[in-house]
Amino acid sequence: MKRVLTLLRRGATADPCPPRRGGRRPRRRQPRRGVAIVLVLSALTILAVMLAEFQDETSAELGSALSQRDALKAEYAAKSSVNLSRLLIASEPTIRKALAPLFLLMKQGPPQIPVWEFADRVLGAFNDSEGNESFLSLAGVSISEGKNLGLDGAGFEIRIVDEDAKVNINTPARGDAFSQARLAAQLIGLLSGPQYDPMFSSRDADGQFSDRQAICGAIIDWTDPDQEAYVCDPHSGSAQQAGAEDSYYQLLKKPYPRKNAAFDSIEELRLVRGVGEDFWATFVDPDPSRPEKRVMTVWGQGKVNVNTANPQTVLAVICGAAVPGTPLCSDPAEALKFLTAFDLVKSFTAGAPLFGTPKAFISALKGKGMFGAALSALEMKPIQLLSDTETLKGITTESLVFSIYSTGYVKAGKRETRVRIHAVVDFRGAPPPGAAPGTM
């Protein structure tokens, strides 16, 4: 014992593995303390990956569910605005009747009130907070004073377009010569401006030359049920035929047959000979984001409402019915004067109809009334028509067919869900609100 203590004091160390009997020493154990932490980190990594994947799947499913929920709410908000718009348009005769005493001094009945042009503000009482403010600015009445008004959690944008304010390219589908002649006159009047000459003197998208009469005839031949080519010459005074309809569409690289039936949509017009991008942007749909600027339609009565039509369409109606050589239709400067006068007078009326009846429109072209006075002030001569009677058959001052463009939306944080609905409504023969069906 004393010897061991002496060795320790001198700095010696004892053998940790003293030899066993027989002279053999035991093997040392290897350190294993790092294995456990490696296993723990591996397990945590696997669990983190599984958790992240589970979270992604759950978030995607939740987002999909929320999107479907918001889409459903937006769809029904859009449908609600369509039904409200139908009610608003159907109520117009009642509103017109209430204004009848104001027109007694003028010895005429009240004209149709274009209530659809103010639909977004009138129907704001049934919309979200932004729509409520529009209604308040229009009527000066807060929706808090009413019941069951406003829309919680959703909203809608509404735009009603008067289809009777446009040139209806489906009228020849009726199969009568008068419908063909009416559309021919309107199309030739629309295309007649000399400023459009370069468009009709160059090759179209199919490499062919198509002048005004060729395109006009192609549109009519696409819809009319017969197999005879139509000659677009409204000033000829008699019906003309040019034999069988040509095989133009069969000679294309990808041939297709002529339909000989009504257009199903305005987009179908792109299949007609000569209707390229330039023609489309000039005479069909100048601004796709603003359907009220569209010039042509496949719905409507077939008559053009001269109160709601844009100046370009009204000019087309006039030039289609005026005698050949009318300066308004052959001189761009005269046409510009007319468009300026039309816009000027409409700005004075603040949305009120310019013409009480179609006859008032004919009188204005002859220099009578407020519009006629505006034309005279611009030193424009009265416009002479080929036939007042035939012109009256192609115009109207009351619209009955409308397109309702409604967009329902739901805003949730940074996410916004929108659903758009386009509905076409026809009020020809429709009973007033509250009347039983079949009473008219």
XYZ file of C-alpha atoms in Angstrom:
440
model
C 0.000 0.000 0.000
C 2.759 2.326 0.862
C 4.405 1.562 -2.486
C 1.261 2.560 -4.410
C 0.934 5.841 -2.580
C 4.563 6.545 -3.281
C 4.070 5.980 -7.008
C 1.052 8.266 -7.104
C 2.966 11.009 -5.443
C 5.713 10.691 -8.046
C 3.134 11.127 -10.906
C 2.838 7.550 -11.901
C -0.517 6.217 -13.016
C -2.025 2.914 -12.330
C -2.834 0.600 -15.135
C -6.655 0.908 -15.727
C -6.728 -2.571 -17.056
C -4.640 -4.703 -14.845
C -3.739 -7.986 -16.370
C -5.820 -10.891 -15.461
C -4.444 -14.070 -14.206
C -2.562 -15.685 -16.959
C -1.051 -12.369 -18.246
C -3.931 -11.229 -20.564
C -5.442 -7.759 -20.318
C -9.222 -7.031 -21.125
C -10.071 -5.171 -24.438
C -10.994 -1.491 -24.092
C -14.633 -0.431 -24.938
C -15.047 1.955 -27.943
C -16.879 5.276 -27.221
C -20.511 5.313 -28.684
C -21.900 8.607 -27.399
C -22.379 10.177 -31.042
C -24.720 7.457 -32.346
C -27.714 8.595 -30.315
C -27.602 12.183 -31.538
C -27.350 11.025 -35.152
C -30.462 8.896 -34.726
C -32.339 11.749 -33.078
C -31.433 14.233 -35.837
C -32.438 11.747 -38.535
C -35.793 11.167 -36.894
C -36.375 14.897 -36.523
C -35.510 15.476 -40.194
C -37.932 12.801 -41.368
C -40.666 14.149 -39.108
C -40.042 17.710 -40.340
C -40.350 16.624 -43.975
C -43.540 14.698 -43.256
C -44.970 17.631 -41.311
C -44.112 20.105 -44.087
C -45.723 17.880 -46.725
C -48.801 17.390 -44.575
C -49.027 21.129 -43.997
C -48.740 21.836 -47.741
C -51.478 19.334 -48.560
C -53.718 20.707 -45.837
C -53.112 24.302 -46.954
C -53.840 23.404 -50.588
C -57.059 21.612 -49.645
C -58.093 24.517 -47.431
C -57.304 27.036 -50.186
C -59.269 24.983 -52.703
C -62.230 24.766 -50.347
C -62.140 28.505 -49.700
C -61.888 29.227 -53.427
C -64.894 27.015 -54.177
C -66.832 28.663 -51.364
C -65.978 32.167 -52.609
C -66.708 31.179 -56.222
C -70.153 29.957 -55.208
C -70.865 33.174 -53.312
C -69.616 35.254 -56.254
C -71.756 33.248 -58.696
C -74.919 33.844 -56.715
C -74.046 37.523 -56.291
C -73.810 37.758 -60.088
C -77.095 35.872 -60.547
C -78.773 38.187 -58.050
C -77.656 41.244 -59.992
C -78.989 39.710 -63.231
C -82.410 39.203 -61.651
C -82.361 42.710 -60.192
C -81.481 44.096 -63.629
C -84.396 42.259 -65.208
C -86.701 43.762 -62.595
C -85.300 47.237 -63.210
C -85.815 47.039 -66.989
C -89.278 45.536 -66.579
C -90.221 48.439 -64.284
C -89.347 51.053 -66.927
C -92.905 51.299 -68.364
C -94.181 52.068 -64.850
C -91.565 54.802 -64.433
C -92.434 56.170 -67.872
C -96.117 56.285 -66.995
C -95.350 58.302 -63.870
C -93.583 60.907 -66.017
C -96.464 61.235 -68.500
C -97.826 64.503 -66.994
C -94.511 66.211 -67.751
C -95.034 65.607 -71.475
C -98.612 66.870 -71.711
C -97.445 70.319 -72.763
C -95.408 68.742 -75.554
C -98.515 66.911 -76.797
C -96.740 63.593 -76.976
C -96.293 60.529 -74.851
C -93.169 60.096 -72.748
C -90.269 58.309 -74.491
C -88.601 55.218 -73.111
C -86.379 56.097 -70.159
C -82.942 54.414 -70.422
C -82.912 53.222 -66.807
C -80.419 50.488 -67.697
C -77.689 53.072 -68.187
C -77.826 53.818 -64.449
C -78.196 50.222 -63.277
C -74.922 50.124 -61.335
C -76.009 53.109 -59.218
C -79.704 52.265 -58.904
C -78.933 48.703 -57.818
C -76.205 49.900 -55.470
C -78.688 49.638 -52.601
C -78.468 45.844 -52.970
C -74.693 45.775 -53.376
C -71.709 45.977 -51.022
C -70.477 49.117 -49.257
C -69.050 50.636 -52.457
C -72.365 50.124 -54.234
C -74.203 51.622 -51.266
C -72.168 54.797 -51.649
C -73.077 54.999 -55.352
C -76.746 54.671 -54.488
C -76.396 57.335 -51.798
C -74.818 59.764 -54.290
C -77.656 59.111 -56.761
C -80.712 59.124 -54.489
C -79.417 60.909 -51.400
C -80.912 58.136 -49.250
C -78.913 55.865 -46.960
C -79.719 52.137 -47.027
C -79.661 52.149 -43.218
C -83.212 53.500 -43.407
C -84.414 50.408 -45.288
C -84.656 46.701 -44.592
C -83.024 43.719 -46.278
C -80.667 45.948 -48.255
C -76.967 45.629 -48.892
C -74.850 42.562 -49.562
C -72.557 41.134 -46.904
C -69.352 39.340 -47.837
C -69.745 39.764 -51.605
C -70.498 42.312 -54.289
C -71.228 42.667 -57.988
C -70.447 44.837 -60.983
C -73.291 45.282 -63.446
C -73.424 46.607 -67.004
C -76.505 46.478 -69.222
C -76.011 46.852 -72.969
C -78.844 47.773 -75.312
C -78.707 45.253 -78.169
C -81.325 47.198 -80.148
C -78.808 50.039 -80.407
C -76.667 47.958 -82.759
C -76.800 46.580 -86.299
C -78.402 43.135 -86.128
C -76.632 40.868 -88.642
C -79.144 38.056 -88.065
C -82.118 39.755 -89.730
C -81.606 37.994 -93.140
C -82.194 34.646 -91.392
C -85.914 35.483 -91.538
C -85.751 34.709 -95.232
C -87.637 37.744 -96.589
C -86.281 40.259 -99.065
C -87.068 43.238 -96.843
C -84.817 41.943 -94.030
C -81.997 41.406 -96.518
C -82.390 44.895 -97.968
C -82.536 46.476 -94.508
C -79.264 44.897 -93.392
C -77.637 45.651 -96.756
C -78.489 49.331 -96.381
C -77.144 49.443 -92.828
C -73.915 47.632 -93.721
C -73.212 49.725 -96.806
C -73.930 52.851 -94.744
C -71.516 51.631 -92.082
C -68.729 50.836 -94.560
C -69.276 53.695 -96.986
C -66.844 56.253 -95.555
C -64.017 57.086 -97.987
C -61.561 56.985 -95.077
C -61.983 53.194 -95.124
C -60.927 52.789 -98.774
C -57.443 51.371 -97.958
C -59.044 48.589 -95.920
C -61.028 47.339 -98.904
C -58.284 47.734 -101.503
C -55.769 45.326 -99.958
C -55.772 41.578 -99.525
C -57.557 40.110 -96.525
C -56.244 37.379 -94.194
C -57.058 34.699 -96.808
C -55.109 36.474 -99.537
C -58.266 37.548 -101.391
C -59.592 40.973 -102.363
C -62.937 41.731 -100.760
C -64.599 45.074 -101.395
C -67.551 46.561 -99.504
C -70.218 44.808 -101.538
C -68.424 41.455 -101.336
C -68.237 41.558 -97.533
C -71.792 42.847 -97.218
C -73.072 40.069 -99.486
C -71.002 37.456 -97.626
C -72.584 38.418 -94.289
C -76.093 38.212 -95.713
C -75.407 34.946 -97.573
C -74.063 33.383 -94.367
C -77.420 33.832 -92.616
C -80.116 33.727 -95.304
C -81.594 30.277 -96.019
C -81.396 30.435 -99.826
C -78.538 29.370 -102.108
C -78.424 32.521 -104.235
C -75.731 35.152 -103.866
C -77.032 38.490 -102.636
C -75.919 41.731 -104.291
C -75.514 44.526 -101.761
C -76.782 47.519 -103.703
C -79.490 49.222 -101.607
C -79.752 52.102 -104.079
C -80.574 49.959 -107.099
C -84.310 50.181 -106.511
C -84.922 46.536 -107.414
C -83.821 43.144 -106.175
C -80.757 41.716 -107.893
C -79.302 38.241 -107.914
C -75.842 37.117 -108.983
C -76.520 33.421 -109.449
C -75.647 30.691 -107.005
C -73.599 31.451 -103.891
C -69.929 31.014 -104.687
C -67.673 28.285 -103.321
C -65.240 30.710 -101.668
C -65.111 28.794 -98.382
C -64.425 25.494 -100.135
C -61.295 26.903 -101.787
C -59.599 27.827 -98.508
C -56.682 25.841 -97.095
C -59.012 24.527 -94.408
C -62.401 24.529 -96.142
C -65.711 24.680 -94.305
C -69.320 25.086 -95.461
C -71.381 28.250 -95.400
C -73.888 28.065 -92.552
C -77.051 29.474 -94.210
C -78.554 30.036 -90.774
C -78.467 32.647 -88.038
C -75.253 33.454 -86.194
C -75.052 31.780 -82.796
C -72.592 34.361 -81.469
C -70.885 37.515 -82.617
C -67.555 35.629 -82.689
C -68.919 33.458 -85.510
C -68.709 36.516 -87.749
C -64.947 35.919 -87.951
C -65.668 32.964 -90.270
C -67.238 35.203 -92.904
C -65.296 36.245 -95.959
C -63.357 39.495 -95.565
C -63.836 39.821 -91.792
C -60.260 40.229 -90.571
C -58.767 41.908 -87.535
C -58.904 45.404 -89.059
C -62.535 44.982 -90.054
C -63.362 43.579 -86.624
C -61.712 46.404 -84.690
C -63.310 49.073 -86.878
C -66.859 47.878 -87.521
C -67.655 45.099 -85.046
C -66.088 45.454 -81.612
C -63.692 48.399 -81.226
C -63.137 47.823 -77.484
C -63.792 44.290 -76.133
C -63.611 45.564 -72.545
C -66.548 47.906 -73.208
C -69.396 45.961 -74.843
C -71.525 49.103 -75.115
C -69.180 50.245 -77.902
C -69.891 47.141 -79.983
C -71.417 48.117 -83.332
C -72.949 44.789 -84.439
C -75.076 42.210 -82.651
C -76.703 38.827 -83.219
C -79.640 39.625 -80.912
C -82.291 42.311 -81.052
C -85.455 43.262 -82.891
C -83.681 44.144 -86.127
C -84.532 47.831 -85.801
C -81.935 50.308 -84.540
C -82.855 52.480 -81.572
C -81.679 55.923 -82.672
C -81.897 57.221 -79.095
C -79.414 54.761 -77.632
C -77.221 53.906 -80.647
C -73.742 55.379 -80.778
C -73.095 58.119 -83.369
C -71.299 55.730 -85.739
C -74.328 53.433 -85.890
C -76.760 56.333 -86.362
C -74.581 57.609 -89.210
C -74.688 54.139 -90.785
C -78.493 54.125 -90.627
C -78.656 57.555 -92.256
C -76.157 56.776 -95.017
C -77.942 53.522 -95.787
C -81.213 55.414 -96.309
C -79.939 58.681 -97.842
C -79.919 59.441 -101.534
C -76.642 58.663 -103.350
C -74.093 61.460 -103.232
C -75.159 62.837 -99.850
C -72.144 64.856 -98.566
C -72.594 63.412 -95.087
C -71.736 59.955 -96.404
C -69.033 60.860 -98.906
C -67.133 63.653 -97.148
C -65.295 62.764 -93.889
C -65.419 66.416 -92.816
C -69.231 66.459 -93.073
C -69.406 63.154 -91.200
C -67.247 64.632 -88.430
C -69.620 67.597 -88.166
C -72.555 65.235 -87.756
C -70.817 63.176 -85.065
C -69.861 66.366 -83.220
C -73.439 67.666 -83.317
C -74.788 64.319 -82.136
C -72.446 64.175 -79.145
C -73.087 67.831 -78.320
C -76.854 67.505 -78.227
C -76.699 64.283 -76.191
C -74.512 66.013 -73.611
C -77.185 68.704 -73.196
C -79.948 66.168 -72.557
C -77.972 64.435 -69.759
C -79.069 60.965 -70.822
C -82.661 61.849 -71.742
C -83.860 60.529 -75.143
C -83.313 62.852 -78.099
C -86.299 61.690 -80.140
C -89.741 60.913 -78.799
C -90.726 58.888 -81.867
C -89.067 57.596 -85.049
C -90.860 60.362 -86.959
C -89.117 62.934 -84.752
C -85.797 61.495 -85.931
C -86.812 61.904 -89.583
C -87.880 65.490 -88.860
C -84.519 66.221 -87.211
C -82.696 65.101 -90.357
C -84.735 67.671 -92.232
C -83.570 70.455 -89.911
C -86.391 70.461 -87.351
C -86.216 70.133 -83.584
C -83.223 70.605 -81.279
C -81.026 68.172 -83.178
C -81.974 69.699 -86.513
C -81.087 73.131 -85.134
C -77.668 71.812 -84.094
C -77.066 70.522 -87.626
C -78.078 73.875 -89.063
C -75.740 75.660 -86.642
C -72.879 73.589 -88.089
C -73.953 74.660 -91.610
C -75.081 71.160 -92.543
C -77.798 70.886 -95.147
C -80.956 68.860 -94.464
C -80.530 65.194 -95.332
C -82.725 63.812 -98.095
C -83.801 60.184 -97.711
C -84.757 57.768 -100.463
C -87.953 56.884 -98.630
C -89.166 58.152 -95.264
C -91.512 55.187 -94.978
C -88.820 52.568 -95.527
C -86.472 54.378 -93.147
C -89.128 54.335 -90.432
C -89.382 50.550 -90.774
C -85.733 50.160 -89.830
C -85.555 52.406 -86.762
C -87.184 52.560 -83.349
C -87.056 54.571 -80.133
C -87.836 51.701 -77.770
C -85.429 48.888 -76.913
C -86.617 45.444 -75.859
C -83.530 43.214 -76.041
C -80.609 43.661 -73.658
C -77.342 41.994 -72.693
C -76.605 41.901 -68.973
C -72.922 41.590 -68.089
C -72.656 40.824 -64.386
C -69.516 40.056 -62.392
C -69.846 38.790 -58.842
C -66.827 39.052 -56.577
C -65.726 38.060 -53.087
C -62.739 39.742 -51.425
C -60.914 37.828 -48.691
C -57.633 39.424 -47.701
C -55.335 39.516 -50.707
C -57.426 36.947 -52.554
C -60.302 38.020 -54.798
C -62.628 35.584 -56.552
C -64.650 36.774 -59.559
C -67.376 35.038 -61.574
C -68.820 36.613 -64.733
C -72.248 35.959 -66.240
C -73.554 37.186 -69.596
C -77.323 36.958 -69.988
C -79.475 38.123 -72.916
C -83.047 39.094 -72.029
C -85.908 39.754 -74.447
C -88.875 41.811 -73.230
C -91.005 41.502 -76.346
C -94.423 40.530 -75.074
C -93.256 40.444 -71.450
C -95.938 41.279 -68.831
C -95.324 44.107 -66.341
C -93.898 43.218 -62.912
C -96.460 41.470 -60.714
C -98.719 40.420 -63.592
C -99.476 36.777 -64.074
C -97.878 35.128 -67.143
C -100.130 35.102 -70.194
C -102.054 38.240 -69.228
C -100.540 40.327 -72.019
